[in-house]
Coordinates of C-alpha atoms in Angstrom, one line a residue:
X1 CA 0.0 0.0 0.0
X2 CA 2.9 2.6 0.9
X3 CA 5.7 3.6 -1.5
X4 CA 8.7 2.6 -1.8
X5 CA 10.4 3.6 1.5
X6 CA 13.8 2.2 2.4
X7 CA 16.5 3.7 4.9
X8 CA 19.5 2.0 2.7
X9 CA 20.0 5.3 0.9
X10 CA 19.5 7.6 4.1
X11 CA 22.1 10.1 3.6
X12 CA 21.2 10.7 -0.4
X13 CA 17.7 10.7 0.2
X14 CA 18.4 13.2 3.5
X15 CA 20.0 15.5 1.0
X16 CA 18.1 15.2 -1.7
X17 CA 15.1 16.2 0.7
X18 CA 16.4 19.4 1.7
X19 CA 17.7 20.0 -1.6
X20 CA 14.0 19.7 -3.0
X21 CA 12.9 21.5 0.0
X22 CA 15.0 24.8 -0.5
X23 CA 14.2 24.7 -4.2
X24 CA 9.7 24.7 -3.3
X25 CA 9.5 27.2 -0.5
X26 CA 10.0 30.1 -2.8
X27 CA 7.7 28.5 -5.5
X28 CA 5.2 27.8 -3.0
X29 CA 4.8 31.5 -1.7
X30 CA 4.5 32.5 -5.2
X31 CA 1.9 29.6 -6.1
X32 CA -0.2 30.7 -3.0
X33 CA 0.1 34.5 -3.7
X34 CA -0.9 34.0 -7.2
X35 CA -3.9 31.8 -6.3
X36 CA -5.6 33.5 -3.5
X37 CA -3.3 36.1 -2.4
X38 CA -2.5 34.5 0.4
X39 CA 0.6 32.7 0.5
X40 CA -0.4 30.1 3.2
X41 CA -2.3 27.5 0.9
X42 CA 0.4 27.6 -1.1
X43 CA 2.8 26.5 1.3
X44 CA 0.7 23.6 3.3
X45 CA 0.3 22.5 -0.1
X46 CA 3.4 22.0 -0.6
X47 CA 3.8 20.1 2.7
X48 CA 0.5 18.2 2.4
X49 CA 0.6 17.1 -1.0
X50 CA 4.3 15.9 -1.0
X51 CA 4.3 14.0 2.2
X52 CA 0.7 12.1 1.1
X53 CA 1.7 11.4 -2.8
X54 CA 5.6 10.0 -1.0
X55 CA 3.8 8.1 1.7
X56 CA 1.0 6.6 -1.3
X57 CA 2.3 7.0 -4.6
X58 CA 4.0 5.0 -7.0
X59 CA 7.3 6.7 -8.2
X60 CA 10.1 6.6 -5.2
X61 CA 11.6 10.0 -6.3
X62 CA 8.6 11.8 -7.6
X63 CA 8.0 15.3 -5.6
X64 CA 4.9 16.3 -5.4
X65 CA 3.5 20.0 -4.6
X66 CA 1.5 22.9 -6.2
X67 CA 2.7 23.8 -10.2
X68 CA 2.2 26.2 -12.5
X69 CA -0.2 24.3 -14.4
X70 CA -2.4 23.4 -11.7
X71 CA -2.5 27.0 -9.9
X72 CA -3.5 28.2 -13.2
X73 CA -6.3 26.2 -13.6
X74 CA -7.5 26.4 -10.0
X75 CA -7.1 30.3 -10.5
X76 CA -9.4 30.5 -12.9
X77 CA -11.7 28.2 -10.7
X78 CA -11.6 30.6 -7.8
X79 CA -12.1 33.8 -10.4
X80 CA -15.6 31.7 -11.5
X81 CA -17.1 31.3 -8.2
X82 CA -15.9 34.4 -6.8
X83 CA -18.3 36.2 -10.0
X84 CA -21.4 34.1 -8.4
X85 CA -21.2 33.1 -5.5
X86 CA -22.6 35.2 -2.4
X87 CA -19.4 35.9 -0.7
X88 CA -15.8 35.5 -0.9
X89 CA -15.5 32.6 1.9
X90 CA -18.2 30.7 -0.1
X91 CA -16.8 31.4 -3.1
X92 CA -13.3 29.5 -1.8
X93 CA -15.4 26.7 0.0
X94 CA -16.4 25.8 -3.4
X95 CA -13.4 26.2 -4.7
X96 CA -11.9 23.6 -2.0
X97 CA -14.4 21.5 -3.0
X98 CA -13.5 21.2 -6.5
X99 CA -9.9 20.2 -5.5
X100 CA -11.2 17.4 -3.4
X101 CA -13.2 16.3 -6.5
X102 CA -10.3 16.5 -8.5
X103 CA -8.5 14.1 -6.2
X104 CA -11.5 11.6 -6.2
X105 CA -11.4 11.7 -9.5
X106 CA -7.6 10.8 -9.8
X107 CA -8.2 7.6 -7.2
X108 CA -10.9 6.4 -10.0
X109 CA -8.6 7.0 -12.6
X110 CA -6.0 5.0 -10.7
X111 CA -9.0 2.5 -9.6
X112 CA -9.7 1.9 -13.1
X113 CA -6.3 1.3 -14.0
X114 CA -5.9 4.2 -16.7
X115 CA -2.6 5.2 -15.5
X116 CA -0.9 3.6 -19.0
X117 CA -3.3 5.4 -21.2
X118 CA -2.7 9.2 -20.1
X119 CA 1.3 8.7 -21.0
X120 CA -0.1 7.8 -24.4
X121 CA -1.3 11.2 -25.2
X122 CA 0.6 12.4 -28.4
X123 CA 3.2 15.1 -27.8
X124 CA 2.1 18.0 -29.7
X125 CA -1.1 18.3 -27.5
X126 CA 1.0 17.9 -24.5
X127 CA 3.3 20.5 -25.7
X128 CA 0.8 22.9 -26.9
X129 CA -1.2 22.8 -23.6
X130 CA 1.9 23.3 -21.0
X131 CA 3.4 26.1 -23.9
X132 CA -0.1 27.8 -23.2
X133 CA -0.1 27.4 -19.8
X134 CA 3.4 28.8 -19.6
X135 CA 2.3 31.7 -21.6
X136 CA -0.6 32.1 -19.2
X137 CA 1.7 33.0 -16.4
X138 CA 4.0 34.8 -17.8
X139 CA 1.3 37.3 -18.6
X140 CA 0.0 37.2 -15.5
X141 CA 3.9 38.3 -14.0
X142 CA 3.8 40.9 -16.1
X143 CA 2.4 43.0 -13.8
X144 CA 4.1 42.0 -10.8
X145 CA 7.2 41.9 -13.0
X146 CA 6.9 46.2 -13.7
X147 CA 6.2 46.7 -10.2
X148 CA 2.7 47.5 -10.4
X149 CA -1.0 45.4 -8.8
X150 CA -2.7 42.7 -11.2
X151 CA -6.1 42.5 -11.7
X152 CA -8.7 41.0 -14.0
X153 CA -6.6 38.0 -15.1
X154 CA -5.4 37.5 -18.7
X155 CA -7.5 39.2 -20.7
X156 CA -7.7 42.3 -18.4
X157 CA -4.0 42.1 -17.6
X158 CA -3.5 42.3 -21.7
X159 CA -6.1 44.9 -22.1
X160 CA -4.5 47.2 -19.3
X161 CA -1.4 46.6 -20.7
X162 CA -0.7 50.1 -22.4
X163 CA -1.4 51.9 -19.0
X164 CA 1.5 48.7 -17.1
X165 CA 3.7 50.0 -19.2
X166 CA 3.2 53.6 -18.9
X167 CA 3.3 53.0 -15.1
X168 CA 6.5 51.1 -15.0
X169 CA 7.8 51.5 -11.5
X170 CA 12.3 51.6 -12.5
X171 CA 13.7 50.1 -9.1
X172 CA 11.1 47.3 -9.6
X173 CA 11.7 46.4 -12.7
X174 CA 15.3 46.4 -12.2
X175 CA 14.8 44.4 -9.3
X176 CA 13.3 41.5 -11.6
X177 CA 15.7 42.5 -14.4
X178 CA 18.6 41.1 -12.3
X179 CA 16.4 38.2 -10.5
X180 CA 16.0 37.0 -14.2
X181 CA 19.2 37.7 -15.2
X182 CA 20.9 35.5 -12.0
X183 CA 18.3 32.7 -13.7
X184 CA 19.6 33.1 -16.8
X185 CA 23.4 33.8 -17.1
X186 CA 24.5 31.6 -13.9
X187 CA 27.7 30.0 -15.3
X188 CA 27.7 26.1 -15.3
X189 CA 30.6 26.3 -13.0
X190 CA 28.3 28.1 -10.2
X191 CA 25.2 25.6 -11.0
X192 CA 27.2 23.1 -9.7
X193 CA 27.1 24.6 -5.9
X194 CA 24.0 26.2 -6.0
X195 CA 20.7 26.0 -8.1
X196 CA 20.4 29.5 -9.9
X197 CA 16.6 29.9 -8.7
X198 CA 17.8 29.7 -5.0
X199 CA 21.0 32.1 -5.8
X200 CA 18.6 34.4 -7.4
X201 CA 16.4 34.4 -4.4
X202 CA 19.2 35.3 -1.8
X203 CA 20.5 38.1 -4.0
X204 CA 18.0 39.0 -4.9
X205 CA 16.2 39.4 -1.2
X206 CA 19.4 41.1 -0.1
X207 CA 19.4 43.6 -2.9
X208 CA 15.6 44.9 -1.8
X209 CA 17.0 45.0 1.9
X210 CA 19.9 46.9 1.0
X211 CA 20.4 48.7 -2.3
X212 CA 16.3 49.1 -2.8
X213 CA 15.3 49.6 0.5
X214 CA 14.1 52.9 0.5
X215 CA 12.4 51.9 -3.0
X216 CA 9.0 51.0 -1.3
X217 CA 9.2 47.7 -3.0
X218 CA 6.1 45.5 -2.3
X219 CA 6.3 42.0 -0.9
X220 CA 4.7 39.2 -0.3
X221 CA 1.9 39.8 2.5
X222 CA 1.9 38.3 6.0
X223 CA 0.1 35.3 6.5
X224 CA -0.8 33.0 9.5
X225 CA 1.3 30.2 10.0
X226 CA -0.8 28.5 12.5
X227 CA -1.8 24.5 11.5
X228 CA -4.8 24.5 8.8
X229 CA -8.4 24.1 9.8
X230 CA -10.5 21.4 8.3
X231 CA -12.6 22.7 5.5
X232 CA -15.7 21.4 5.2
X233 CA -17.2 20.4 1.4
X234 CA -19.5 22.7 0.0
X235 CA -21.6 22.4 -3.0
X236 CA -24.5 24.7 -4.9
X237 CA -27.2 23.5 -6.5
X238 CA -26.4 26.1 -10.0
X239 CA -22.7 25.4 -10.0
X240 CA -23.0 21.6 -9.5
X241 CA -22.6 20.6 -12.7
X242 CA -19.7 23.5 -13.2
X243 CA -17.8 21.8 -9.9
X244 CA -17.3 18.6 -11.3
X245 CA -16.7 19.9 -15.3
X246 CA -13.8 22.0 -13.5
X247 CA -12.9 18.8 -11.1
X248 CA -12.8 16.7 -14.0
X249 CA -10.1 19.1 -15.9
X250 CA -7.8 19.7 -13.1
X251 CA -7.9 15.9 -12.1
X252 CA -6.9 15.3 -15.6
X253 CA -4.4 18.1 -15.3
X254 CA -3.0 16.7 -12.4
X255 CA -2.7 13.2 -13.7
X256 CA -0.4 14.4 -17.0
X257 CA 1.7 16.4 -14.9
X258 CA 2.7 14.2 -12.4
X259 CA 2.6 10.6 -15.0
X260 CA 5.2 13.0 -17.2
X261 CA 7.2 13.8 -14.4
X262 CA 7.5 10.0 -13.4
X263 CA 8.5 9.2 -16.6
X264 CA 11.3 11.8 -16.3
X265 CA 12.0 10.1 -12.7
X266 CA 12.8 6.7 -14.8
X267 CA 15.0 7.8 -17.0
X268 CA 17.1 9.4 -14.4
X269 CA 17.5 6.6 -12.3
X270 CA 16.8 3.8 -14.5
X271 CA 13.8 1.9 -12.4
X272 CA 9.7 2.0 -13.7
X273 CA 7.4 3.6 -11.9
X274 CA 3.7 2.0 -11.0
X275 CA 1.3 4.4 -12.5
X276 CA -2.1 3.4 -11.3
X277 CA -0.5 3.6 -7.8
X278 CA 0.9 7.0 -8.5
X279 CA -2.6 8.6 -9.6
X280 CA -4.5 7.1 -6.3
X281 CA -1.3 8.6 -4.0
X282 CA -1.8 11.9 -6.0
X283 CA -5.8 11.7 -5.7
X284 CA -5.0 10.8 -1.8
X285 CA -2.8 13.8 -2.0
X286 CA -5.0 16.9 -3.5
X287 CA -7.5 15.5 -1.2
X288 CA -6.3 16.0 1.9
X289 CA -4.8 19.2 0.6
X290 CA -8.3 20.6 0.0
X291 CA -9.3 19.1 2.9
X292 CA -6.9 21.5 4.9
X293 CA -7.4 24.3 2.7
X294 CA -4.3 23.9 0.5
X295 CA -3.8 24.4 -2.9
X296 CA -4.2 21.6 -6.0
X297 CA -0.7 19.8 -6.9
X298 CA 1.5 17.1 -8.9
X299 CA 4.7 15.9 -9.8
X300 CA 6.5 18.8 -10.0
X301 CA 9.6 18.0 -12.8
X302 CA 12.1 20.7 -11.4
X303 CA 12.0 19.6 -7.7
X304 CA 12.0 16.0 -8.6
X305 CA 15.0 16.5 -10.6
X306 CA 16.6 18.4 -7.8
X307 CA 16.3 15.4 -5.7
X308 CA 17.5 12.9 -7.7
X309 CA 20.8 15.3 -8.3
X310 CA 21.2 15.3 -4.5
X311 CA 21.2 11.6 -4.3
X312 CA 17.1 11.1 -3.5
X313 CA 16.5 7.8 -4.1
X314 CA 13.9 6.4 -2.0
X315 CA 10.2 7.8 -0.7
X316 CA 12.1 9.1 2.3
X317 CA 13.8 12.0 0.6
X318 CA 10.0 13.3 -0.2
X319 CA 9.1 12.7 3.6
X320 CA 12.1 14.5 4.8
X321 CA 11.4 17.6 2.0
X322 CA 7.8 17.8 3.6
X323 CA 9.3 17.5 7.2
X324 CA 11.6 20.4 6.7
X325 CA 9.1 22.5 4.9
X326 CA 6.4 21.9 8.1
X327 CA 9.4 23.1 10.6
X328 CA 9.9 26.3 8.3
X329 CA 6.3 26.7 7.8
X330 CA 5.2 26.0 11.4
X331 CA 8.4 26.3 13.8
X332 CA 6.5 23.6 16.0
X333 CA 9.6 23.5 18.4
X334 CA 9.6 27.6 19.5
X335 CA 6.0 27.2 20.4
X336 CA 7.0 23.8 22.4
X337 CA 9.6 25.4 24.4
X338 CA 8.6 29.1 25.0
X339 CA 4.6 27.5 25.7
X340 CA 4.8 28.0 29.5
X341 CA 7.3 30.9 29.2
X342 CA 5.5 34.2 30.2
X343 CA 6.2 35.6 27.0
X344 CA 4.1 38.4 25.5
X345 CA 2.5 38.9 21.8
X346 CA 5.4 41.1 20.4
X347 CA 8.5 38.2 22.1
X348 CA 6.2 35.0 20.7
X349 CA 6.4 37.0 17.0
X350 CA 10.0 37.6 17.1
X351 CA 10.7 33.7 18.1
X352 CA 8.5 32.9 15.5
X353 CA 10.7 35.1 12.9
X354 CA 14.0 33.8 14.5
X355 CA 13.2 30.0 14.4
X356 CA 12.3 29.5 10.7
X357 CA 15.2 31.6 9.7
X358 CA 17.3 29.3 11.6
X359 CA 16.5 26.4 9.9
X360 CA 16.3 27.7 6.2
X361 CA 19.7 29.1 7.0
X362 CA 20.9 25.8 8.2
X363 CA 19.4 23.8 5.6
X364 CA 21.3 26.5 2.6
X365 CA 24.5 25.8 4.4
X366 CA 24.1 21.7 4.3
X367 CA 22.8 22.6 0.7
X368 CA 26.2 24.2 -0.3
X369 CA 28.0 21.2 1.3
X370 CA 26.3 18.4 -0.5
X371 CA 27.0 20.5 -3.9
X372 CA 31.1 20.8 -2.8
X373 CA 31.0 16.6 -2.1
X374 CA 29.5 16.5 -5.4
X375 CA 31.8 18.5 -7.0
X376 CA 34.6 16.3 -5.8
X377 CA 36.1 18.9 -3.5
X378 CA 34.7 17.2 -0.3
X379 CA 34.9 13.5 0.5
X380 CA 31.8 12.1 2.6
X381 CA 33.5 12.0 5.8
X382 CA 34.3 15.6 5.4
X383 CA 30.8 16.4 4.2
X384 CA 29.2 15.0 7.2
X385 CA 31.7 17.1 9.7
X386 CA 30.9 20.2 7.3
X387 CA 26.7 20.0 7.7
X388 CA 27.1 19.3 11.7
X389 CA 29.7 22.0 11.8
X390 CA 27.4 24.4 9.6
X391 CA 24.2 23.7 11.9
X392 CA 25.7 24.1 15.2
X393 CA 27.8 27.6 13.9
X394 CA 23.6 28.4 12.6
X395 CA 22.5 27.9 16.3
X396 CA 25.3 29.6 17.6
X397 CA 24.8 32.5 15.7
X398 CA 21.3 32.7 16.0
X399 CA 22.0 32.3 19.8
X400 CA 24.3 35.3 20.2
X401 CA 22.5 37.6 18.0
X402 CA 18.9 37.1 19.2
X403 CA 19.3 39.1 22.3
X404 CA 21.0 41.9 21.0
X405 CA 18.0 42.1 18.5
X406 CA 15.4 41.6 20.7
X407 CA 17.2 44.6 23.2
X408 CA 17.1 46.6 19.7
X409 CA 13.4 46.0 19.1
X410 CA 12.5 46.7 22.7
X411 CA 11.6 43.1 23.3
X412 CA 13.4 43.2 26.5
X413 CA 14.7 45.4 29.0
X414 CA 18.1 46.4 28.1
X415 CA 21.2 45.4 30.7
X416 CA 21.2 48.4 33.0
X417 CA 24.5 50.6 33.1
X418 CA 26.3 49.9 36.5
X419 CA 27.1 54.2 36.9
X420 CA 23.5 54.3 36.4
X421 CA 22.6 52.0 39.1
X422 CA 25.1 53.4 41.6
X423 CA 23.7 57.2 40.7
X424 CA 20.2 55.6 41.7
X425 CA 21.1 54.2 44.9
X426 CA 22.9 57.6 46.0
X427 CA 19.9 59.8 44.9
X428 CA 17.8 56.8 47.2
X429 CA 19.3 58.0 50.4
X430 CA 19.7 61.3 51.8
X431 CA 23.1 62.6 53.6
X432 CA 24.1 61.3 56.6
X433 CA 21.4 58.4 56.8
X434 CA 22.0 55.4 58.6
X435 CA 21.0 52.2 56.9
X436 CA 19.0 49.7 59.8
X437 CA 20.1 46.6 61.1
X438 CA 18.7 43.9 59.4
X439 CA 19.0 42.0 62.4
X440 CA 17.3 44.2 64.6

C-alpha cells in the first residue's frame, strides 16, 4: 500500500530532501500568492501534498507540490465562483471543494487502471497545452514583473497593458531584471554549488534590503502560520454541474503532470514507476490538501529533478522535504519550548521570525555542502563534519545575535549601566542616613 520507502540510501535521500525543500518554499509563496493572495495554501500544499503522494504513490523519487499548471487552472476556478457566488469565503469553499473532487477523480482513474493510457497522449497536444499554460503565467507576471497590482486575469492584464507600461515602477523592474538575469546567465561552473533559482532568491532578497530599501518595494503579505483548519465540502445546487466539469479538468491536469514527471523520474534513475498507484497517492494527496485548505498539486519535474541530483533515491527523501518545509512553515519547536514561558504577543512574534530563519539558514549551508562533495572537493567523511559543523555555527549565531535584537526591538529590557545604578542608589538615600540593622 505505501511507497517505496527504504533507509539503505538515508544520507542521499536526506540531502536530496532538503535539496527539494530549498528549491519549493519560494515556488510555493508564489503559487499561494498568485492563487488566492495568500501565501499560506500555497505553502501547506506544498507540505500536504508531497508528504501524502511519498507516503501513497508510485514513483520513489517523484516530488509532489503545487505547479504552475495546476494553480492556473485552479485560478481560474476561484475567479468563476468568486463572479457568483454570495461571498468571498463561499466562493473558496467551493473552490476547496473542487480540489477534493479532483483528487477523487484521480483515485478512479487510478481505480480503473488508466494510469498507462494518459502517457499515451501524443506530444504536440501535450506541448501545446503546458506552452499555453506557460504563456498564461507569464502574462500574469507581467504585472508583478513592472512593479505595479494585477487585476482582472489574462485578458484584463492584456487589455490594461498600455497603461503597465506607462506606469512602470524603474527600481522594480530592475529588481526582476537582475532576478532574471541571475536565472539566466549563472555559469555552469556556479550551478554546480547552488541551483540558480535559490542564488537568485538570496540576492535578490538582499538587494531589496539593501540597495532598494528605500524603494518601497512591495512583498509578499503576512500570512498565519498556524496549522490548517479542516474545510468542510460545500456544494450549490447552480454550480454543480460546473464543480465537477472543472474537477474533471484539473484531475486530468494533475494526472499528466505528475505521469510525465515519473517518466522523467525513470529515465534518471533507471527503475519503472507504477502508475495506477501513482494517480491514487496523487488523488489521496490533493484530497487531503483541499481538505486543509491547501492548494491543488503534482509531480513537480524541477524539484524531482533536484532530488535525484542530490542523491534522492527512496520515498524518504519526499518525507524529509515535507518534514523540513512543516518546521519552516510551522516552527513547531519555539512554540513547544517558550509554551509555559510568560512571553508576550510582540516576544512570541519575534521567536517565530527567528526559528524558521534558523532552519532555512541551516538547511542552505548543508545545501552548499552536499554540492562541494558532489563537485569532488569534499569526501563524505568531510561532508558530514561540514553540515554538523554548519548547523551548530547556525544555532550559535542565531543564539548570540537574538538578544542583542530583541534589546534593539525593545523586546526586553536592556542590561542596566552599572554608573546608572550606583547614581540611583545615591539619589535613594539622603546625607548622613543610617541604613538599619537587618538583624534588629
Amino acid at each position: 500500500m505505501l511507497n517505496r520507502i527504504s533507509t539503505s540510501n538515508l544520507r542521499g535521500d536526506a540531502f536530496g530532501g532538503v535539496t527539494a525543500a530549498v528549491i519549493a518554499l519560494p515556488m510555493a509563496l508564489a503559487f499561494g500568492v498568485a492563487a488566492t493572495g495568500d501565501p499560506a495554501p500555497g505553502l501547506w500544499g506544498a507540505v500536504i501534498i508531497g508528504l501524502v503522494a511519498s507516503l501513497f504513490g508510485g514513483t520513489p523519487t517523484l516530488i509532489s507540490e503545487p505547479t504552475g499548471p495546476m494553480t492556473v487552472v485552479f485560478t481560474s476556478v476561484i475567479l468563476s465562483f468568486t463572479a457568483t457566488a454570495p461571498d468571498k469565503e463561499t466562493a473558496m469553499a467551493m473552490a476547496f471543494t473542487v480540489v477534493i473532487l479532483a483528487g477523487l477523480f484521480q483515485i478512479l482513474f487510478g481505480v480503473f487502471r488508466l494510469g498507462r493510457y494518459v502517457t499515451q497522449m501524443p506530444y504536440t497536444v501535450i506541448s501545446g497545452f503546458m506552452s499555453g499554460i506557460g504563456a498564461i503565467l507569464v502574462i500574469l507576471q507581467l504585472p508583478a514583473f513592472l512593479g505595479q497590482t494585477a487585476s482582472g486575469g489574462v485578458m484584463g492584464t492584456l487589455s490594461n497593458l498600455p497603461g503597465l507600461i506607462a506606469g512602470i515602477q524603474p527600481m522594480e523592474l530592475a529588481l526582476a531584471l537582475i532576478t532574471v538575469a541571475i536565472l539566466w546567465f549563472t555559469p555552469a561552473s556556479v550551478k554546480r554549488f547552488c541551483p540558480p533559482q535559490l542564488l537568485a532568491l538570496v540576492l535578490g532578497t538582499v538587494l531589496s534590503m539593501t540597495l532598494f530599501h528605500d524603494a518601497g518595494l512591495k512583498t509578499i503579505p503576512p500570512f498565519n502560520a498556524e496549522l490548517p483548519s479542516l474545510h468542510v465540502p460545500t456544494f450549490s445546487g447552480g454550480q454543480l454541474r460546473l464543480m465537477f466539469v472543472d474537477a474533471a479538468v484539473l484531475g486530468m491536469l494533475g494526472c499528466i503532470d505528475a505521469l510525465l514527471t515519473s517518466v522523467v523520474a525513470d529515465s534518471l534513475t533507471r527503475t519503472e514507476h507504477n502508475s495506477n498507484k501513482e494517480l491514487v497517492g496523487q488523488g489521496l494527496a490533493n484530497i487531503a490538501s483541499g481538505v486543509f485548505g491547501g492548494l491543488p498539486g503534482a509531480g513537480a519535474t524541477m524539484g524531482t529533478v533536484v532530488n535525484i541530483q542530490s542523491g534522492g533515491r527512496t520515498a524518504l527523501s519526499g518525507i524529509v522535504r515535507a518534514m523540513v518545509l512543516m518546521l519552516v512553515v510551522r516552527p513547531i519547536a519555539v512554540g513547544v519550548a517558550t509554551a509555559g514561558l510568560p512571553l508576550n504577543g510582540r516576544q512570541r512574534v519575534f521567536l517565530g521570525w527567528l526559528a524558521p530563519r534558523g532552519i532555512v539558514t541551516a538547511s542552505v549551508a548543508s545545501l552548499f555542502s552536499i554540492r562541494l562533495e558532489q563537485a569532488g572537493i569534499l569526501g563524505a567523511g568531510r561532508l558530514q563534519g561540514l553540515v554538523f559543523l554548519t548547523i551548530l555555527m547556525t544555532v550559535g549565531l542565531q543564539g548570540l545575535t537574538a538578544q542583542p535584537i530583541a534589546r534593539a526591538l525593545g523586546l526586553i529590557e536592556p542590561e542596566p549601566d552599572p554608573a546608572d545604578c550606583v547614581a540611583s542608589a545615591e539619589a535613594a538615600f539622603e546625607p548622613g542616613q543610617v541604613l538599619a540593622d537587618p538583624g534588629q
